[in-house]
Amino acid sequence: MIRVTENFRKIQDLLAKAAAEAGREPGTIRLLAVSKKKPVEAVLQAVSAGQRDFGENFVQEALQKMDEAGRDDLIWHFIGHLQTNKTRPVAERFHWVHTVDRLKIAERLSRQRPHYAGDLNVCIQVNIDSEAAKAGVAPADLPQLAQAVAELPALKLRGLMCMPAVRPDFEGQRQPFASMRELKDSLEESGISLDTLSMGMTADYRAAIHEGATIVRIGTALFGERQ
Ligand SMILES: *Cc1c(COP(=O)(O)O)cnc(C)c1O
């Protein structure tokens, strides 16, 4: 049995410590608990510890967990790779999508978002290290995509998300996150207002917080290793 409650307290402390080191208010960093491949019991333990934001990568697994959790006060973030044939349930059931990386997906989400649900919060995923095997828009194509997504009616473009290549050391980890911050700044200079940088996971959240992350996506440190 993983001690979710204890892990939560530990992570909250570590995030606060990283924020302090970076000269930031802890309240400006939102913890997204990544519950993929973990049972609903783990989610509910996290809820008892005060957590409300949960990240899921797989549509069917997530929908089942939402139903099993049976609560209407949780905020669900889709953080997996999104295929065009899976956009409808995501548009209907999630509050955030972090992984928009092409216009076609954004258009479908906008069209399929139910009116009663309000705007769907989205981040554009950037392939910040230009890795062939990774999803995300190329940095050079970001301005055009961001402009187009920002104009879609049922979406609210909140910011940018990334999953950089693995780097062993803190200074190395900071580099792609710094590039993300610069991309966000330059979009804002062009008139697109953004309030979110979704970056940092168990292995690199400290570096991400130092470079301005507003959402850190933590799985392993909260729920233990995944099978
Ligand atoms: C799995 C996953 C995470 C969490 O990773 P950990 O290393 O377990 O903290 C964060 N973001 C995305 C997009 C993921 O797929």
PDB file of C-alpha atoms and ligand atoms in Angstrom:
ATOM      1  CA  MET A   1       0.000   0.000   0.000  1.00  0.00           C
ATOM      2  CA  ILE A   2       1.451   3.294  -1.059  1.00  0.00           C
ATOM      3  CA  ARG A   3       1.202   5.997   1.564  1.00  0.00           C
ATOM      4  CA  VAL A   4      -0.521   8.574  -0.564  1.00  0.00           C
ATOM      5  CA  THR A   5      -1.346  10.924   2.310  1.00  0.00           C
ATOM      6  CA  GLU A   6       2.216  10.975   3.544  1.00  0.00           C
ATOM      7  CA  ASN A   7       3.571  11.371   0.012  1.00  0.00           C
ATOM      8  CA  PHE A   8       1.282  14.342  -0.480  1.00  0.00           C
ATOM      9  CA  ARG A   9       2.564  16.104   2.552  1.00  0.00           C
ATOM     10  CA  LYS A  10       6.130  15.439   1.427  1.00  0.00           C
ATOM     11  CA  ILE A  11       5.554  16.708  -2.088  1.00  0.00           C
ATOM     12  CA  GLN A  12       3.738  19.819  -0.866  1.00  0.00           C
ATOM     13  CA  ASP A  13       6.785  20.588   1.285  1.00  0.00           C
ATOM     14  CA  LEU A  14       9.200  19.953  -1.573  1.00  0.00           C
ATOM     15  CA  LEU A  15       7.215  22.172  -3.942  1.00  0.00           C
ATOM     16  CA  ALA A  16       7.118  24.940  -1.341  1.00  0.00           C
ATOM     17  CA  LYS A  17      10.852  24.587  -0.813  1.00  0.00           C
ATOM     18  CA  ALA A  18      11.553  24.746  -4.549  1.00  0.00           C
ATOM     19  CA  ALA A  19       9.294  27.784  -4.848  1.00  0.00           C
ATOM     20  CA  ALA A  20      11.142  29.529  -2.019  1.00  0.00           C
ATOM     21  CA  GLU A  21      14.518  28.762  -3.630  1.00  0.00           C
ATOM     22  CA  ALA A  22      13.222  30.227  -6.862  1.00  0.00           C
ATOM     23  CA  GLY A  23      11.870  33.310  -5.073  1.00  0.00           C
ATOM     24  CA  ARG A  24       8.272  32.440  -5.918  1.00  0.00           C
ATOM     25  CA  GLU A  25       5.050  32.203  -3.946  1.00  0.00           C
ATOM     26  CA  PRO A  26       4.105  28.523  -3.406  1.00  0.00           C
ATOM     27  CA  GLY A  27       0.510  29.459  -4.236  1.00  0.00           C
ATOM     28  CA  THR A  28       1.495  30.185  -7.849  1.00  0.00           C
ATOM     29  CA  ILE A  29       2.333  26.514  -8.465  1.00  0.00           C
ATOM     30  CA  ARG A  30      -0.480  24.035  -8.908  1.00  0.00           C
ATOM     31  CA  LEU A  31       0.103  20.357  -8.217  1.00  0.00           C
ATOM     32  CA  LEU A  32      -1.411  18.073 -10.831  1.00  0.00           C
ATOM     33  CA  ALA A  33      -1.578  14.530  -9.456  1.00  0.00           C
ATOM     34  CA  VAL A  34      -0.921  12.121 -12.314  1.00  0.00           C
ATOM     35  CA  SER A  35      -3.045   9.062 -11.524  1.00  0.00           C
ATOM     36  CA  LYS A  36      -2.603   7.104 -14.750  1.00  0.00           C
ATOM     37  CA  LYS A  37      -2.427   3.347 -14.208  1.00  0.00           C
ATOM     38  CA  LYS A  38      -3.422   3.808 -10.580  1.00  0.00           C
ATOM     39  CA  PRO A  39      -6.758   2.643  -9.173  1.00  0.00           C
ATOM     40  CA  VAL A  40      -9.559   4.942  -8.109  1.00  0.00           C
ATOM     41  CA  GLU A  41      -8.698   4.155  -4.471  1.00  0.00           C
ATOM     42  CA  ALA A  42      -5.431   6.040  -4.944  1.00  0.00           C
ATOM     43  CA  VAL A  43      -7.337   8.994  -6.383  1.00  0.00           C
ATOM     44  CA  LEU A  44      -9.734   8.992  -3.449  1.00  0.00           C
ATOM     45  CA  GLN A  45      -6.893   8.869  -0.942  1.00  0.00           C
ATOM     46  CA  ALA A  46      -5.406  11.891  -2.651  1.00  0.00           C
ATOM     47  CA  VAL A  47      -8.791  13.601  -2.488  1.00  0.00           C
ATOM     48  CA  SER A  48      -8.836  12.977   1.263  1.00  0.00           C
ATOM     49  CA  ALA A  49      -5.460  14.670   1.445  1.00  0.00           C
ATOM     50  CA  GLY A  50      -7.003  17.725  -0.207  1.00  0.00           C
ATOM     51  CA  GLN A  51      -6.016  17.147  -3.845  1.00  0.00           C
ATOM     52  CA  ARG A  52      -8.531  18.102  -6.561  1.00  0.00           C
ATOM     53  CA  ASP A  53      -6.548  18.197  -9.840  1.00  0.00           C
ATOM     54  CA  PHE A  54      -5.839  14.851 -11.501  1.00  0.00           C
ATOM     55  CA  GLY A  55      -4.005  14.024 -14.721  1.00  0.00           C
ATOM     56  CA  GLU A  56      -4.828  11.034 -16.898  1.00  0.00           C
ATOM     57  CA  ASN A  57      -3.261   9.773 -20.150  1.00  0.00           C
ATOM     58  CA  PHE A  58      -5.705   7.169 -21.414  1.00  0.00           C
ATOM     59  CA  VAL A  59      -9.285   8.065 -22.293  1.00  0.00           C
ATOM     60  CA  GLN A  60     -11.091   4.820 -21.385  1.00  0.00           C
ATOM     61  CA  GLU A  61      -9.191   4.398 -18.130  1.00  0.00           C
ATOM     62  CA  ALA A  62      -9.917   7.992 -17.178  1.00  0.00           C
ATOM     63  CA  LEU A  63     -13.645   7.830 -17.917  1.00  0.00           C
ATOM     64  CA  GLN A  64     -13.975   4.723 -15.805  1.00  0.00           C
ATOM     65  CA  LYS A  65     -12.111   6.351 -12.923  1.00  0.00           C
ATOM     66  CA  MET A  66     -14.259   9.478 -13.124  1.00  0.00           C
ATOM     67  CA  ASP A  67     -17.387   7.335 -12.871  1.00  0.00           C
ATOM     68  CA  GLU A  68     -15.994   5.227 -10.048  1.00  0.00           C
ATOM     69  CA  ALA A  69     -14.840   8.282  -8.091  1.00  0.00           C
ATOM     70  CA  GLY A  70     -18.392   9.600  -8.239  1.00  0.00           C
ATOM     71  CA  ARG A  71     -17.472  13.156  -7.278  1.00  0.00           C
ATOM     72  CA  ASP A  72     -18.257  16.364  -9.080  1.00  0.00           C
ATOM     73  CA  ASP A  73     -15.605  18.504  -7.412  1.00  0.00           C
ATOM     74  CA  LEU A  74     -12.558  17.020  -9.134  1.00  0.00           C
ATOM     75  CA  ILE A  75     -10.721  18.723 -11.971  1.00  0.00           C
ATOM     76  CA  TRP A  76      -9.609  16.303 -14.668  1.00  0.00           C
ATOM     77  CA  HIS A  77      -6.686  17.092 -16.952  1.00  0.00           C
ATOM     78  CA  PHE A  78      -6.012  15.076 -20.086  1.00  0.00           C
ATOM     79  CA  ILE A  79      -2.234  14.800 -20.497  1.00  0.00           C
ATOM     80  CA  GLY A  80      -1.874  11.882 -22.923  1.00  0.00           C
ATOM     81  CA  HIS A  81      -1.527  11.710 -26.655  1.00  0.00           C
ATOM     82  CA  LEU A  82      -4.907  12.535 -28.156  1.00  0.00           C
ATOM     83  CA  GLN A  83      -6.110  10.814 -31.305  1.00  0.00           C
ATOM     84  CA  THR A  84      -8.789  12.444 -33.439  1.00  0.00           C
ATOM     85  CA  ASN A  85     -11.254   9.586 -32.876  1.00  0.00           C
ATOM     86  CA  LYS A  86     -11.058  10.076 -29.088  1.00  0.00           C
ATOM     87  CA  THR A  87     -11.658  13.813 -28.862  1.00  0.00           C
ATOM     88  CA  ARG A  88     -15.393  13.657 -28.112  1.00  0.00           C
ATOM     89  CA  PRO A  89     -15.292  12.070 -24.642  1.00  0.00           C
ATOM     90  CA  VAL A  90     -12.338  14.281 -23.775  1.00  0.00           C
ATOM     91  CA  ALA A  91     -14.256  17.403 -24.837  1.00  0.00           C
ATOM     92  CA  GLU A  92     -17.252  16.226 -22.825  1.00  0.00           C
ATOM     93  CA  ARG A  93     -15.658  15.044 -19.599  1.00  0.00           C
ATOM     94  CA  PHE A  94     -12.335  16.794 -19.007  1.00  0.00           C
ATOM     95  CA  HIS A  95     -11.683  20.321 -17.743  1.00  0.00           C
ATOM     96  CA  TRP A  96      -8.227  20.690 -19.242  1.00  0.00           C
ATOM     97  CA  VAL A  97      -6.275  19.245 -22.186  1.00  0.00           C
ATOM     98  CA  HIS A  98      -2.509  19.782 -21.990  1.00  0.00           C
ATOM     99  CA  THR A  99      -1.539  18.040 -25.197  1.00  0.00           C
ATOM    100  CA  VAL A 100      -3.011  19.981 -28.118  1.00  0.00           C
ATOM    101  CA  ASP A 101      -0.366  19.893 -30.824  1.00  0.00           C
ATOM    102  CA  ARG A 102      -2.242  20.411 -34.057  1.00  0.00           C
ATOM    103  CA  LEU A 103      -5.127  22.530 -35.217  1.00  0.00           C
ATOM    104  CA  LYS A 104      -7.318  19.622 -36.261  1.00  0.00           C
ATOM    105  CA  ILE A 105      -7.456  18.318 -32.665  1.00  0.00           C
ATOM    106  CA  ALA A 106      -8.211  21.780 -31.311  1.00  0.00           C
ATOM    107  CA  GLU A 107     -11.000  22.317 -33.852  1.00  0.00           C
ATOM    108  CA  ARG A 108     -12.624  19.030 -32.938  1.00  0.00           C
ATOM    109  CA  LEU A 109     -12.415  19.763 -29.213  1.00  0.00           C
ATOM    110  CA  SER A 110     -13.957  23.177 -29.774  1.00  0.00           C
ATOM    111  CA  ARG A 111     -16.780  21.781 -31.912  1.00  0.00           C
ATOM    112  CA  GLN A 112     -17.474  18.902 -29.513  1.00  0.00           C
ATOM    113  CA  ARG A 113     -17.311  20.849 -26.249  1.00  0.00           C
ATOM    114  CA  PRO A 114     -20.828  20.934 -24.777  1.00  0.00           C
ATOM    115  CA  HIS A 115     -22.210  24.440 -24.160  1.00  0.00           C
ATOM    116  CA  TYR A 116     -23.172  23.636 -20.563  1.00  0.00           C
ATOM    117  CA  ALA A 117     -19.580  22.716 -19.750  1.00  0.00           C
ATOM    118  CA  GLY A 118     -18.061  26.162 -20.372  1.00  0.00           C
ATOM    119  CA  ASP A 119     -14.773  26.677 -22.166  1.00  0.00           C
ATOM    120  CA  LEU A 120     -12.282  23.814 -22.208  1.00  0.00           C
ATOM    121  CA  ASN A 121      -8.886  24.906 -20.874  1.00  0.00           C
ATOM    122  CA  VAL A 122      -6.089  23.931 -23.237  1.00  0.00           C
ATOM    123  CA  CYS A 123      -2.325  24.032 -23.387  1.00  0.00           C
ATOM    124  CA  ILE A 124      -0.300  23.547 -26.521  1.00  0.00           C
ATOM    125  CA  GLN A 125       2.301  20.810 -26.223  1.00  0.00           C
ATOM    126  CA  VAL A 126       5.681  21.902 -27.549  1.00  0.00           C
ATOM    127  CA  ASN A 127       8.324  19.427 -28.717  1.00  0.00           C
ATOM    128  CA  ILE A 128      10.939  21.526 -27.003  1.00  0.00           C
ATOM    129  CA  ASP A 129      13.896  19.234 -27.734  1.00  0.00           C
ATOM    130  CA  SER A 130      12.765  18.511 -31.315  1.00  0.00           C
ATOM    131  CA  GLU A 131      12.742  14.776 -30.654  1.00  0.00           C
ATOM    132  CA  ALA A 132      11.575  12.647 -33.573  1.00  0.00           C
ATOM    133  CA  ALA A 133       9.606  10.219 -31.384  1.00  0.00           C
ATOM    134  CA  LYS A 134       7.826  12.853 -29.303  1.00  0.00           C
ATOM    135  CA  ALA A 135       4.534  14.640 -29.785  1.00  0.00           C
ATOM    136  CA  GLY A 136       4.277  18.397 -29.717  1.00  0.00           C
ATOM    137  CA  VAL A 137       4.407  21.270 -32.140  1.00  0.00           C
ATOM    138  CA  ALA A 138       7.839  22.428 -33.315  1.00  0.00           C
ATOM    139  CA  PRO A 139       8.805  25.708 -31.656  1.00  0.00           C
ATOM    140  CA  ALA A 140       8.960  27.374 -35.074  1.00  0.00           C
ATOM    141  CA  ASP A 141       5.331  26.444 -35.792  1.00  0.00           C
ATOM    142  CA  LEU A 142       4.032  27.474 -32.371  1.00  0.00           C
ATOM    143  CA  PRO A 143       3.051  31.113 -33.062  1.00  0.00           C
ATOM    144  CA  GLN A 144       0.757  30.199 -35.932  1.00  0.00           C
ATOM    145  CA  LEU A 145      -0.884  27.329 -34.026  1.00  0.00           C
ATOM    146  CA  ALA A 146      -1.321  29.419 -30.874  1.00  0.00           C
ATOM    147  CA  GLN A 147      -2.994  32.205 -32.827  1.00  0.00           C
ATOM    148  CA  ALA A 148      -5.420  29.773 -34.455  1.00  0.00           C
ATOM    149  CA  VAL A 149      -6.240  27.935 -31.201  1.00  0.00           C
ATOM    150  CA  ALA A 150      -6.763  31.218 -29.350  1.00  0.00           C
ATOM    151  CA  GLU A 151      -9.483  32.113 -31.859  1.00  0.00           C
ATOM    152  CA  LEU A 152     -11.535  28.932 -31.399  1.00  0.00           C
ATOM    153  CA  PRO A 153     -14.827  29.572 -29.606  1.00  0.00           C
ATOM    154  CA  ALA A 154     -15.190  26.842 -26.971  1.00  0.00           C
ATOM    155  CA  LEU A 155     -11.551  26.644 -25.925  1.00  0.00           C
ATOM    156  CA  LYS A 156      -9.550  28.823 -23.611  1.00  0.00           C
ATOM    157  CA  LEU A 157      -5.867  28.767 -24.494  1.00  0.00           C
ATOM    158  CA  ARG A 158      -4.113  28.831 -21.116  1.00  0.00           C
ATOM    159  CA  GLY A 159      -0.502  28.163 -22.012  1.00  0.00           C
ATOM    160  CA  LEU A 160       2.176  25.695 -23.003  1.00  0.00           C
ATOM    161  CA  MET A 161       3.170  22.205 -21.944  1.00  0.00           C
ATOM    162  CA  CYS A 162       6.311  20.142 -22.563  1.00  0.00           C
ATOM    163  CA  MET A 163       8.044  16.854 -21.786  1.00  0.00           C
ATOM    164  CA  PRO A 164      11.746  17.471 -22.394  1.00  0.00           C
ATOM    165  CA  ALA A 165      14.352  14.803 -23.029  1.00  0.00           C
ATOM    166  CA  VAL A 166      15.754  13.278 -19.842  1.00  0.00           C
ATOM    167  CA  ARG A 167      18.732  15.155 -18.413  1.00  0.00           C
ATOM    168  CA  PRO A 168      20.535  14.015 -15.296  1.00  0.00           C
ATOM    169  CA  ASP A 169      21.501  17.327 -13.746  1.00  0.00           C
ATOM    170  CA  PHE A 170      19.653  20.379 -12.502  1.00  0.00           C
ATOM    171  CA  GLU A 171      21.348  22.945 -14.755  1.00  0.00           C
ATOM    172  CA  GLY A 172      20.761  20.791 -17.816  1.00  0.00           C
ATOM    173  CA  GLN A 173      17.129  20.313 -16.868  1.00  0.00           C
ATOM    174  CA  ARG A 174      16.607  24.057 -16.630  1.00  0.00           C
ATOM    175  CA  GLN A 175      17.515  24.726 -20.273  1.00  0.00           C
ATOM    176  CA  PRO A 176      14.405  23.383 -22.062  1.00  0.00           C
ATOM    177  CA  PHE A 177      12.177  24.902 -19.369  1.00  0.00           C
ATOM    178  CA  ALA A 178      13.862  28.264 -19.870  1.00  0.00           C
ATOM    179  CA  SER A 179      13.179  27.956 -23.596  1.00  0.00           C
ATOM    180  CA  MET A 180       9.512  27.284 -22.813  1.00  0.00           C
ATOM    181  CA  ARG A 181       9.352  30.411 -20.696  1.00  0.00           C
ATOM    182  CA  GLU A 182      10.805  32.417 -23.564  1.00  0.00           C
ATOM    183  CA  LEU A 183       8.276  30.956 -26.002  1.00  0.00           C
ATOM    184  CA  LYS A 184       5.445  31.904 -23.654  1.00  0.00           C
ATOM    185  CA  ASP A 185       6.845  35.409 -23.205  1.00  0.00           C
ATOM    186  CA  SER A 186       7.121  35.944 -26.927  1.00  0.00           C
ATOM    187  CA  LEU A 187       3.539  34.773 -27.538  1.00  0.00           C
ATOM    188  CA  GLU A 188       2.398  37.213 -24.884  1.00  0.00           C
ATOM    189  CA  GLU A 189       4.326  40.002 -26.588  1.00  0.00           C
ATOM    190  CA  SER A 190       2.416  39.184 -29.744  1.00  0.00           C
ATOM    191  CA  GLY A 191      -0.852  39.758 -27.889  1.00  0.00           C
ATOM    192  CA  ILE A 192      -1.888  36.247 -26.805  1.00  0.00           C
ATOM    193  CA  SER A 193      -2.459  36.238 -23.068  1.00  0.00           C
ATOM    194  CA  LEU A 194      -1.360  33.071 -21.265  1.00  0.00           C
ATOM    195  CA  ASP A 195      -1.150  32.139 -17.604  1.00  0.00           C
ATOM    196  CA  THR A 196       0.131  28.566 -17.660  1.00  0.00           C
ATOM    197  CA  LEU A 197       3.382  26.682 -18.066  1.00  0.00           C
ATOM    198  CA  SER A 198       2.654  22.984 -17.534  1.00  0.00           C
ATOM    199  CA  MET A 199       6.091  21.498 -16.991  1.00  0.00           C
ATOM    200  CA  GLY A 200       8.038  19.406 -14.531  1.00  0.00           C
ATOM    201  CA  MET A 201       7.476  15.823 -13.377  1.00  0.00           C
ATOM    202  CA  THR A 202       8.862  13.744 -10.508  1.00  0.00           C
ATOM    203  CA  ALA A 203      12.435  13.852 -11.837  1.00  0.00           C
ATOM    204  CA  ASP A 204      12.655  17.508 -12.853  1.00  0.00           C
ATOM    205  CA  TYR A 205       9.980  19.574 -11.060  1.00  0.00           C
ATOM    206  CA  ARG A 206      12.588  21.665  -9.223  1.00  0.00           C
ATOM    207  CA  ALA A 207      14.184  22.866 -12.430  1.00  0.00           C
ATOM    208  CA  ALA A 208      10.733  23.540 -13.899  1.00  0.00           C
ATOM    209  CA  ILE A 209       9.708  25.611 -10.878  1.00  0.00           C
ATOM    210  CA  HIS A 210      12.897  27.635 -11.197  1.00  0.00           C
ATOM    211  CA  GLU A 211      11.918  28.458 -14.780  1.00  0.00           C
ATOM    212  CA  GLY A 212       8.351  29.471 -14.043  1.00  0.00           C
ATOM    213  CA  ALA A 213       6.206  26.311 -14.096  1.00  0.00           C
ATOM    214  CA  THR A 214       2.667  27.047 -12.904  1.00  0.00           C
ATOM    215  CA  ILE A 215       1.496  23.418 -13.084  1.00  0.00           C
ATOM    216  CA  VAL A 216       3.778  20.524 -12.176  1.00  0.00           C
ATOM    217  CA  ARG A 217       2.575  17.056 -13.152  1.00  0.00           C
ATOM    218  CA  ILE A 218       3.630  14.545 -10.510  1.00  0.00           C
ATOM    219  CA  GLY A 219       2.860  10.825 -10.611  1.00  0.00           C
ATOM    220  CA  THR A 220       5.559   8.565  -9.197  1.00  0.00           C
ATOM    221  CA  ALA A 221       6.425  10.686  -6.159  1.00  0.00           C
ATOM    222  CA  LEU A 222       2.760  10.646  -5.083  1.00  0.00           C
ATOM    223  CA  PHE A 223       1.475   7.246  -6.075  1.00  0.00           C
ATOM    224  CA  GLY A 224       4.636   5.136  -6.381  1.00  0.00           C
ATOM    225  CA  GLU A 225       6.128   3.418  -9.415  1.00  0.00           C
ATOM    226  CA  ARG A 226       3.779   2.390 -12.217  1.00  0.00           C
ATOM    227  CA  GLN A 227       3.659  -1.160 -13.593  1.00  0.00           C
TER     228      GLN A 227
HETATM  229  C1  LIG B   1       3.190  10.050 -16.595  1.00  0.00           C
HETATM  230  C2  LIG B   1       3.274  11.490 -16.853  1.00  0.00           C
HETATM  231  C3  LIG B   1       3.657  12.401 -15.841  1.00  0.00           C
HETATM  232  C4  LIG B   1       4.088  11.981 -14.439  1.00  0.00           C
HETATM  233  O1  LIG B   1       5.362  11.456 -14.466  1.00  0.00           O
HETATM  234  P1  LIG B   1       6.138  11.040 -13.101  1.00  0.00           P
HETATM  235  O2  LIG B   1       7.532  10.905 -13.549  1.00  0.00           O
HETATM  236  O3  LIG B   1       5.532   9.738 -12.664  1.00  0.00           O
HETATM  237  O4  LIG B   1       5.934  12.113 -12.113  1.00  0.00           O
HETATM  238  C5  LIG B   1       3.652  13.753 -16.147  1.00  0.00           C
HETATM  239  N1  LIG B   1       3.298  14.199 -17.369  1.00  0.00           N
HETATM  240  C6  LIG B   1       2.929  13.367 -18.356  1.00  0.00           C
HETATM  241  C7  LIG B   1       2.544  13.926 -19.668  1.00  0.00           C
HETATM  242  C8  LIG B   1       2.917  12.002 -18.143  1.00  0.00           C
HETATM  243  O5  LIG B   1       2.590  11.186 -19.150  1.00  0.00           O
END
